[in-house]
């Protein structure tokens, strides 16, 4: 059977048979843009290793700077996977700084690397302003620092708030927190090592992998057009993002092939670290009502004594949605000359998830505004 669409996270992959996807449905699923719409009007700027989205020009200065971390795998290309949510937050007056990162079993290393990359970018922003915007250094001085993390990015945000006491956010929004062990996340994970070791040379030698890494804009356009979507000629930003996504696979496979079978630190070691060292004063925990891998309740239990001891605030909300709600995009569905049942289904399918993502954004904004002064 041919498999057409993979909904992936570091915790597992769900495959949908390609035969069940119509051409238009595939287009809806595969359309990725840097703006939630037209690639002509890219809204982010690359600074150092980060992606920056300024607020609209109607704001004389941002309300705050928001550090954004996405989930595993998808966190490497937040301009593709979180554009809708980030733009909703930016439209409320926030300066969004996304820190792309690659998947690794070493969460401590990942958290420290993200911390260094973000603060390097922050120093550049504060000293030089933001190119191609009206934001000068004086507009960005002394702004509060907030953060948003989803899934594995939520774990990294909490780890950052535990490893460091300086240059950390005043407020965290932690979405769909997950700190499961690798063996819990993927049953029989320890047995995958020898299999992956055998597969890795085939993956790296695969013509598909080579084409993905080395594809010209024309080849990428052909691949996406085959699925029924449209991409502008010579869209190097999309090509760069696509390559980043693909490039994570061999390194992860390599770790498994070398016998790595568990995250470092372990989930228990992380929880003990949170209990003793978490230092972000105000934390909002967000969970969804259809999320089987969420561990927000356990995180609340872990953080509460620590946050109470530092005089902070901890709140939890439960929203409609699932683990992928923060990643929902707003594809520009092209209705045909005759409004068909497929058009009606596509619009209905996108309306509910988009409304759930908007509620998520509104919840985060309401939380942030309590601590802007």
PDB file of C-alpha atoms in Angstrom, residues 105-343:
ATOM      1  CA  UNK A 105      18.080  12.629  22.476  1.00  0.00           C
ATOM      2  CA  UNK A 106      20.128  15.054  24.599  1.00  0.00           C
ATOM      3  CA  UNK A 107      17.556  17.522  25.891  1.00  0.00           C
ATOM      4  CA  UNK A 108      20.046  19.290  28.142  1.00  0.00           C
ATOM      5  CA  UNK A 109      22.296  20.063  25.202  1.00  0.00           C
ATOM      6  CA  UNK A 110      19.308  21.195  23.117  1.00  0.00           C
ATOM      7  CA  UNK A 111      18.018  23.520  25.855  1.00  0.00           C
ATOM      8  CA  UNK A 112      21.425  25.135  26.349  1.00  0.00           C
ATOM      9  CA  UNK A 113      21.967  25.514  22.610  1.00  0.00           C
ATOM     10  CA  UNK A 114      18.560  27.181  22.193  1.00  0.00           C
ATOM     11  CA  UNK A 115      19.316  29.483  25.155  1.00  0.00           C
ATOM     12  CA  UNK A 116      22.592  30.623  23.579  1.00  0.00           C
ATOM     13  CA  UNK A 117      21.102  31.105  20.110  1.00  0.00           C
ATOM     14  CA  UNK A 118      18.161  33.095  21.408  1.00  0.00           C
ATOM     15  CA  UNK A 119      20.252  35.400  23.573  1.00  0.00           C
ATOM     16  CA  UNK A 120      22.710  35.998  20.740  1.00  0.00           C
ATOM     17  CA  UNK A 121      19.805  37.037  18.517  1.00  0.00           C
ATOM     18  CA  UNK A 122      18.293  39.125  21.326  1.00  0.00           C
ATOM     19  CA  UNK A 123      21.572  41.007  21.781  1.00  0.00           C
ATOM     20  CA  UNK A 124      21.616  41.786  18.051  1.00  0.00           C
ATOM     21  CA  UNK A 125      18.019  42.993  18.105  1.00  0.00           C
ATOM     22  CA  UNK A 126      18.487  45.218  21.134  1.00  0.00           C
ATOM     23  CA  UNK A 127      21.717  46.751  19.838  1.00  0.00           C
ATOM     24  CA  UNK A 128      20.830  47.164  16.156  1.00  0.00           C
ATOM     25  CA  UNK A 129      17.039  47.047  15.838  1.00  0.00           C
ATOM     26  CA  UNK A 130      15.337  44.945  13.176  1.00  0.00           C
ATOM     27  CA  UNK A 131      16.149  45.357   9.480  1.00  0.00           C
ATOM     28  CA  UNK A 132      13.258  46.164   7.149  1.00  0.00           C
ATOM     29  CA  UNK A 133      11.061  47.331   9.986  1.00  0.00           C
ATOM     30  CA  UNK A 134      10.524  50.567  11.832  1.00  0.00           C
ATOM     31  CA  UNK A 135      11.855  49.136  15.104  1.00  0.00           C
ATOM     32  CA  UNK A 136      14.965  50.889  16.378  1.00  0.00           C
ATOM     33  CA  UNK A 137      17.104  49.801  19.329  1.00  0.00           C
ATOM     34  CA  UNK A 138      15.419  52.333  21.606  1.00  0.00           C
ATOM     35  CA  UNK A 139      12.020  50.777  20.770  1.00  0.00           C
ATOM     36  CA  UNK A 140      13.223  47.395  22.019  1.00  0.00           C
ATOM     37  CA  UNK A 141      15.055  48.378  25.178  1.00  0.00           C
ATOM     38  CA  UNK A 142      13.659  47.135  28.482  1.00  0.00           C
ATOM     39  CA  UNK A 143      10.800  45.146  26.952  1.00  0.00           C
ATOM     40  CA  UNK A 144       9.506  42.226  29.029  1.00  0.00           C
ATOM     41  CA  UNK A 145      10.548  38.772  27.860  1.00  0.00           C
ATOM     42  CA  UNK A 146       7.887  36.063  27.528  1.00  0.00           C
ATOM     43  CA  UNK A 147       8.053  32.599  26.015  1.00  0.00           C
ATOM     44  CA  UNK A 148       5.868  29.994  24.309  1.00  0.00           C
ATOM     45  CA  UNK A 149       6.772  26.321  23.962  1.00  0.00           C
ATOM     46  CA  UNK A 150       4.841  23.466  22.366  1.00  0.00           C
ATOM     47  CA  UNK A 151       5.358  19.740  23.034  1.00  0.00           C
ATOM     48  CA  UNK A 152       9.117  19.079  23.023  1.00  0.00           C
ATOM     49  CA  UNK A 153       9.579  22.849  22.822  1.00  0.00           C
ATOM     50  CA  UNK A 154       7.540  23.141  26.019  1.00  0.00           C
ATOM     51  CA  UNK A 155       9.959  20.746  27.717  1.00  0.00           C
ATOM     52  CA  UNK A 156      12.934  22.790  26.494  1.00  0.00           C
ATOM     53  CA  UNK A 157      11.360  26.011  27.800  1.00  0.00           C
ATOM     54  CA  UNK A 158      10.854  24.492  31.256  1.00  0.00           C
ATOM     55  CA  UNK A 159      14.405  23.110  31.220  1.00  0.00           C
ATOM     56  CA  UNK A 160      15.741  26.549  30.265  1.00  0.00           C
ATOM     57  CA  UNK A 161      13.873  28.087  33.194  1.00  0.00           C
ATOM     58  CA  UNK A 162      15.494  25.489  35.452  1.00  0.00           C
ATOM     59  CA  UNK A 163      19.086  25.524  34.146  1.00  0.00           C
ATOM     60  CA  UNK A 164      19.470  29.313  34.108  1.00  0.00           C
ATOM     61  CA  UNK A 165      18.668  32.089  36.580  1.00  0.00           C
ATOM     62  CA  UNK A 166      19.476  35.044  34.315  1.00  0.00           C
ATOM     63  CA  UNK A 167      18.138  36.077  30.920  1.00  0.00           C
ATOM     64  CA  UNK A 168      15.072  33.888  31.341  1.00  0.00           C
ATOM     65  CA  UNK A 169      11.449  34.826  30.603  1.00  0.00           C
ATOM     66  CA  UNK A 170       9.235  36.592  33.074  1.00  0.00           C
ATOM     67  CA  UNK A 171       6.281  34.536  31.807  1.00  0.00           C
ATOM     68  CA  UNK A 172       5.972  31.100  30.196  1.00  0.00           C
ATOM     69  CA  UNK A 173       3.110  29.654  28.160  1.00  0.00           C
ATOM     70  CA  UNK A 174       3.656  25.878  28.143  1.00  0.00           C
ATOM     71  CA  UNK A 175       1.489  24.023  25.600  1.00  0.00           C
ATOM     72  CA  UNK A 176       0.949  20.245  25.435  1.00  0.00           C
ATOM     73  CA  UNK A 177       3.910  19.482  27.693  1.00  0.00           C
ATOM     74  CA  UNK A 178       5.418  16.056  27.172  1.00  0.00           C
ATOM     75  CA  UNK A 179       8.288  14.427  29.056  1.00  0.00           C
ATOM     76  CA  UNK A 180       7.749  10.742  28.318  1.00  0.00           C
ATOM     77  CA  UNK A 181      10.615   8.291  28.112  1.00  0.00           C
ATOM     78  CA  UNK A 182      11.558   7.093  24.642  1.00  0.00           C
ATOM     79  CA  UNK A 183      10.330   3.577  25.400  1.00  0.00           C
ATOM     80  CA  UNK A 184       6.948   4.938  26.538  1.00  0.00           C
ATOM     81  CA  UNK A 185       6.715   7.214  23.535  1.00  0.00           C
ATOM     82  CA  UNK A 186       7.529   4.463  21.032  1.00  0.00           C
ATOM     83  CA  UNK A 187       6.865   0.890  22.229  1.00  0.00           C
ATOM     84  CA  UNK A 188       9.796  -1.515  21.686  1.00  0.00           C
ATOM     85  CA  UNK A 189      12.047   1.481  21.023  1.00  0.00           C
ATOM     86  CA  UNK A 190      15.127  -0.292  22.405  1.00  0.00           C
ATOM     87  CA  UNK A 191      14.736  -2.972  19.744  1.00  0.00           C
ATOM     88  CA  UNK A 192      14.880  -0.429  16.915  1.00  0.00           C
ATOM     89  CA  UNK A 193      18.630   0.225  17.245  1.00  0.00           C
ATOM     90  CA  UNK A 194      19.948  -2.714  15.192  1.00  0.00           C
ATOM     91  CA  UNK A 195      17.249  -2.202  12.562  1.00  0.00           C
ATOM     92  CA  UNK A 196      18.020   1.506  12.205  1.00  0.00           C
ATOM     93  CA  UNK A 197      21.730   0.755  12.010  1.00  0.00           C
ATOM     94  CA  UNK A 198      21.060  -1.449   9.001  1.00  0.00           C
ATOM     95  CA  UNK A 199      18.710   1.087   7.416  1.00  0.00           C
ATOM     96  CA  UNK A 200      20.865   4.208   7.812  1.00  0.00           C
ATOM     97  CA  UNK A 201      23.183   3.598   4.822  1.00  0.00           C
ATOM     98  CA  UNK A 202      20.125   3.005   2.659  1.00  0.00           C
ATOM     99  CA  UNK A 203      18.488   6.218   3.899  1.00  0.00           C
ATOM    100  CA  UNK A 204      21.579   8.309   3.187  1.00  0.00           C
ATOM    101  CA  UNK A 205      22.080   6.638  -0.202  1.00  0.00           C
ATOM    102  CA  UNK A 206      18.445   6.980  -1.184  1.00  0.00           C
ATOM    103  CA  UNK A 207      17.871   9.037  -4.344  1.00  0.00           C
ATOM    104  CA  UNK A 208      14.811  10.513  -2.629  1.00  0.00           C
ATOM    105  CA  UNK A 209      16.939  11.762   0.262  1.00  0.00           C
ATOM    106  CA  UNK A 210      19.562  13.137  -2.122  1.00  0.00           C
ATOM    107  CA  UNK A 211      16.890  14.843  -4.215  1.00  0.00           C
ATOM    108  CA  UNK A 212      15.330  16.360  -1.095  1.00  0.00           C
ATOM    109  CA  UNK A 213      18.688  17.704   0.054  1.00  0.00           C
ATOM    110  CA  UNK A 214      19.942  18.903  -3.316  1.00  0.00           C
ATOM    111  CA  UNK A 215      16.741  19.692  -5.175  1.00  0.00           C
ATOM    112  CA  UNK A 216      16.661  22.827  -7.263  1.00  0.00           C
ATOM    113  CA  UNK A 217      13.719  25.165  -6.972  1.00  0.00           C
ATOM    114  CA  UNK A 218      12.293  23.629 -10.156  1.00  0.00           C
ATOM    115  CA  UNK A 219      12.442  20.083  -8.730  1.00  0.00           C
ATOM    116  CA  UNK A 220      10.803  21.174  -5.476  1.00  0.00           C
ATOM    117  CA  UNK A 221       8.139  22.992  -7.470  1.00  0.00           C
ATOM    118  CA  UNK A 222       7.483  19.838  -9.481  1.00  0.00           C
ATOM    119  CA  UNK A 223       7.181  17.727  -6.322  1.00  0.00           C
ATOM    120  CA  UNK A 224       4.697  20.091  -4.736  1.00  0.00           C
ATOM    121  CA  UNK A 225       2.761  20.746  -7.921  1.00  0.00           C
ATOM    122  CA  UNK A 226       2.244  17.005  -8.296  1.00  0.00           C
ATOM    123  CA  UNK A 227       0.347  17.108  -5.014  1.00  0.00           C
ATOM    124  CA  UNK A 228      -1.806  19.932  -6.332  1.00  0.00           C
ATOM    125  CA  UNK A 229      -0.190  22.882  -4.584  1.00  0.00           C
ATOM    126  CA  UNK A 230       1.524  25.935  -6.039  1.00  0.00           C
ATOM    127  CA  UNK A 231       4.914  27.361  -5.157  1.00  0.00           C
ATOM    128  CA  UNK A 232       6.585  30.397  -6.646  1.00  0.00           C
ATOM    129  CA  UNK A 233       9.619  29.908  -8.859  1.00  0.00           C
ATOM    130  CA  UNK A 234      12.980  30.129  -7.086  1.00  0.00           C
ATOM    131  CA  UNK A 235      11.469  30.105  -3.597  1.00  0.00           C
ATOM    132  CA  UNK A 236      14.793  29.619  -1.866  1.00  0.00           C
ATOM    133  CA  UNK A 237      13.353  30.187   1.612  1.00  0.00           C
ATOM    134  CA  UNK A 238      10.958  27.264   1.174  1.00  0.00           C
ATOM    135  CA  UNK A 239      13.743  25.111  -0.220  1.00  0.00           C
ATOM    136  CA  UNK A 240      16.011  25.972   2.709  1.00  0.00           C
ATOM    137  CA  UNK A 241      13.284  25.055   5.198  1.00  0.00           C
ATOM    138  CA  UNK A 242      12.468  21.816   3.400  1.00  0.00           C
ATOM    139  CA  UNK A 243      16.141  20.803   3.483  1.00  0.00           C
ATOM    140  CA  UNK A 244      16.388  21.534   7.217  1.00  0.00           C
ATOM    141  CA  UNK A 245      13.462  19.224   7.865  1.00  0.00           C
ATOM    142  CA  UNK A 246      14.996  16.379   5.855  1.00  0.00           C
ATOM    143  CA  UNK A 247      18.489  16.818   7.296  1.00  0.00           C
ATOM    144  CA  UNK A 248      17.385  15.840  10.810  1.00  0.00           C
ATOM    145  CA  UNK A 249      16.616  12.236   9.896  1.00  0.00           C
ATOM    146  CA  UNK A 250      20.118  10.744   9.498  1.00  0.00           C
ATOM    147  CA  UNK A 251      21.383  12.257  12.771  1.00  0.00           C
ATOM    148  CA  UNK A 252      18.448  10.820  14.721  1.00  0.00           C
ATOM    149  CA  UNK A 253      18.785   7.451  13.002  1.00  0.00           C
ATOM    150  CA  UNK A 254      22.508   7.567  13.743  1.00  0.00           C
ATOM    151  CA  UNK A 255      21.957   8.041  17.482  1.00  0.00           C
ATOM    152  CA  UNK A 256      19.558   5.101  17.565  1.00  0.00           C
ATOM    153  CA  UNK A 257      21.950   2.967  15.538  1.00  0.00           C
ATOM    154  CA  UNK A 258      24.728   3.732  18.035  1.00  0.00           C
ATOM    155  CA  UNK A 259      22.640   2.284  20.830  1.00  0.00           C
ATOM    156  CA  UNK A 260      21.024   5.426  22.262  1.00  0.00           C
ATOM    157  CA  UNK A 261      17.671   4.289  23.621  1.00  0.00           C
ATOM    158  CA  UNK A 262      16.659   6.977  26.113  1.00  0.00           C
ATOM    159  CA  UNK A 263      16.447  10.731  26.416  1.00  0.00           C
ATOM    160  CA  UNK A 264      19.058  12.547  28.473  1.00  0.00           C
ATOM    161  CA  UNK A 265      18.347  13.606  31.195  1.00  0.00           C
ATOM    162  CA  UNK A 266      15.684  11.035  32.030  1.00  0.00           C
ATOM    163  CA  UNK A 267      12.109  12.185  32.705  1.00  0.00           C
ATOM    164  CA  UNK A 268      12.616  11.613  36.456  1.00  0.00           C
ATOM    165  CA  UNK A 269      15.826  13.660  36.452  1.00  0.00           C
ATOM    166  CA  UNK A 270      13.997  16.462  34.629  1.00  0.00           C
ATOM    167  CA  UNK A 271      11.181  16.500  37.179  1.00  0.00           C
ATOM    168  CA  UNK A 272      13.662  16.644  40.068  1.00  0.00           C
ATOM    169  CA  UNK A 273      15.412  19.544  38.351  1.00  0.00           C
ATOM    170  CA  UNK A 274      12.119  21.400  37.944  1.00  0.00           C
ATOM    171  CA  UNK A 275      11.240  20.890  41.616  1.00  0.00           C
ATOM    172  CA  UNK A 276      14.497  22.424  42.803  1.00  0.00           C
ATOM    173  CA  UNK A 277      15.443  25.015  40.197  1.00  0.00           C
ATOM    174  CA  UNK A 278      12.567  26.266  38.022  1.00  0.00           C
ATOM    175  CA  UNK A 279      12.752  30.068  38.212  1.00  0.00           C
ATOM    176  CA  UNK A 280      10.222  31.532  35.745  1.00  0.00           C
ATOM    177  CA  UNK A 281       7.819  33.470  38.010  1.00  0.00           C
ATOM    178  CA  UNK A 282       4.584  33.120  36.043  1.00  0.00           C
ATOM    179  CA  UNK A 283       3.593  30.017  34.075  1.00  0.00           C
ATOM    180  CA  UNK A 284       0.470  29.142  32.123  1.00  0.00           C
ATOM    181  CA  UNK A 285      -0.070  25.451  31.351  1.00  0.00           C
ATOM    182  CA  UNK A 286      -2.239  24.698  28.319  1.00  0.00           C
ATOM    183  CA  UNK A 287      -3.625  21.247  27.566  1.00  0.00           C
ATOM    184  CA  UNK A 288      -6.124  20.055  24.954  1.00  0.00           C
ATOM    185  CA  UNK A 289      -9.086  17.776  25.484  1.00  0.00           C
ATOM    186  CA  UNK A 290      -7.987  15.287  22.787  1.00  0.00           C
ATOM    187  CA  UNK A 291      -4.281  14.834  23.472  1.00  0.00           C
ATOM    188  CA  UNK A 292      -3.228  11.310  24.442  1.00  0.00           C
ATOM    189  CA  UNK A 293       0.451  12.146  24.995  1.00  0.00           C
ATOM    190  CA  UNK A 294      -0.010  15.288  27.116  1.00  0.00           C
ATOM    191  CA  UNK A 295       1.593  15.331  30.600  1.00  0.00           C
ATOM    192  CA  UNK A 296       0.454  18.766  31.738  1.00  0.00           C
ATOM    193  CA  UNK A 297      -1.186  17.443  34.909  1.00  0.00           C
ATOM    194  CA  UNK A 298       2.071  15.859  36.038  1.00  0.00           C
ATOM    195  CA  UNK A 299       3.964  19.059  35.260  1.00  0.00           C
ATOM    196  CA  UNK A 300       1.477  21.089  37.310  1.00  0.00           C
ATOM    197  CA  UNK A 301       1.995  18.774  40.262  1.00  0.00           C
ATOM    198  CA  UNK A 302       5.773  19.060  39.853  1.00  0.00           C
ATOM    199  CA  UNK A 303       5.969  22.848  39.490  1.00  0.00           C
ATOM    200  CA  UNK A 304       3.388  24.014  42.036  1.00  0.00           C
ATOM    201  CA  UNK A 305       5.516  23.738  45.215  1.00  0.00           C
ATOM    202  CA  UNK A 306       8.478  25.401  43.514  1.00  0.00           C
ATOM    203  CA  UNK A 307       6.460  28.295  42.063  1.00  0.00           C
ATOM    204  CA  UNK A 308       4.672  28.825  45.381  1.00  0.00           C
ATOM    205  CA  UNK A 309       8.075  29.030  47.101  1.00  0.00           C
ATOM    206  CA  UNK A 310       9.263  31.846  44.799  1.00  0.00           C
ATOM    207  CA  UNK A 311       5.971  33.756  45.056  1.00  0.00           C
ATOM    208  CA  UNK A 312       4.989  33.133  41.465  1.00  0.00           C
ATOM    209  CA  UNK A 313       1.792  32.274  39.601  1.00  0.00           C
ATOM    210  CA  UNK A 314       0.818  28.938  38.091  1.00  0.00           C
ATOM    211  CA  UNK A 315      -2.417  28.421  36.169  1.00  0.00           C
ATOM    212  CA  UNK A 316      -3.745  25.635  33.955  1.00  0.00           C
ATOM    213  CA  UNK A 317      -6.368  25.809  31.218  1.00  0.00           C
ATOM    214  CA  UNK A 318      -7.976  23.056  29.150  1.00  0.00           C
ATOM    215  CA  UNK A 319      -9.014  23.938  25.598  1.00  0.00           C
ATOM    216  CA  UNK A 320     -10.695  22.175  22.707  1.00  0.00           C
ATOM    217  CA  UNK A 321      -8.152  20.721  20.314  1.00  0.00           C
ATOM    218  CA  UNK A 322      -5.423  18.125  20.031  1.00  0.00           C
ATOM    219  CA  UNK A 323      -1.639  17.868  20.081  1.00  0.00           C
ATOM    220  CA  UNK A 324      -1.346  19.399  16.598  1.00  0.00           C
ATOM    221  CA  UNK A 325      -3.657  22.386  17.184  1.00  0.00           C
ATOM    222  CA  UNK A 326      -0.718  24.852  17.519  1.00  0.00           C
ATOM    223  CA  UNK A 327       0.581  23.668  14.112  1.00  0.00           C
ATOM    224  CA  UNK A 328      -2.656  24.215  12.190  1.00  0.00           C
ATOM    225  CA  UNK A 329      -2.102  26.391   9.117  1.00  0.00           C
ATOM    226  CA  UNK A 330      -4.460  28.537   7.056  1.00  0.00           C
ATOM    227  CA  UNK A 331      -4.152  27.186   3.505  1.00  0.00           C
ATOM    228  CA  UNK A 332      -5.682  29.377   0.810  1.00  0.00           C
ATOM    229  CA  UNK A 333      -8.201  26.940  -0.603  1.00  0.00           C
ATOM    230  CA  UNK A 334      -8.894  27.714  -4.237  1.00  0.00           C
ATOM    231  CA  UNK A 335     -12.561  27.187  -4.980  1.00  0.00           C
ATOM    232  CA  UNK A 336     -13.253  25.961  -8.501  1.00  0.00           C
ATOM    233  CA  UNK A 337     -15.567  27.616 -11.009  1.00  0.00           C
ATOM    234  CA  UNK A 338     -18.353  25.441  -9.573  1.00  0.00           C
ATOM    235  CA  UNK A 339     -18.659  25.199  -5.790  1.00  0.00           C
ATOM    236  CA  UNK A 340     -18.386  21.449  -5.237  1.00  0.00           C
ATOM    237  CA  UNK A 341     -18.934  19.117  -2.245  1.00  0.00           C
ATOM    238  CA  UNK A 342     -15.130  18.876  -2.000  1.00  0.00           C
ATOM    239  CA  UNK A 343     -14.963  22.657  -1.502  1.00  0.00           C
TER     240      UNK A 343
END
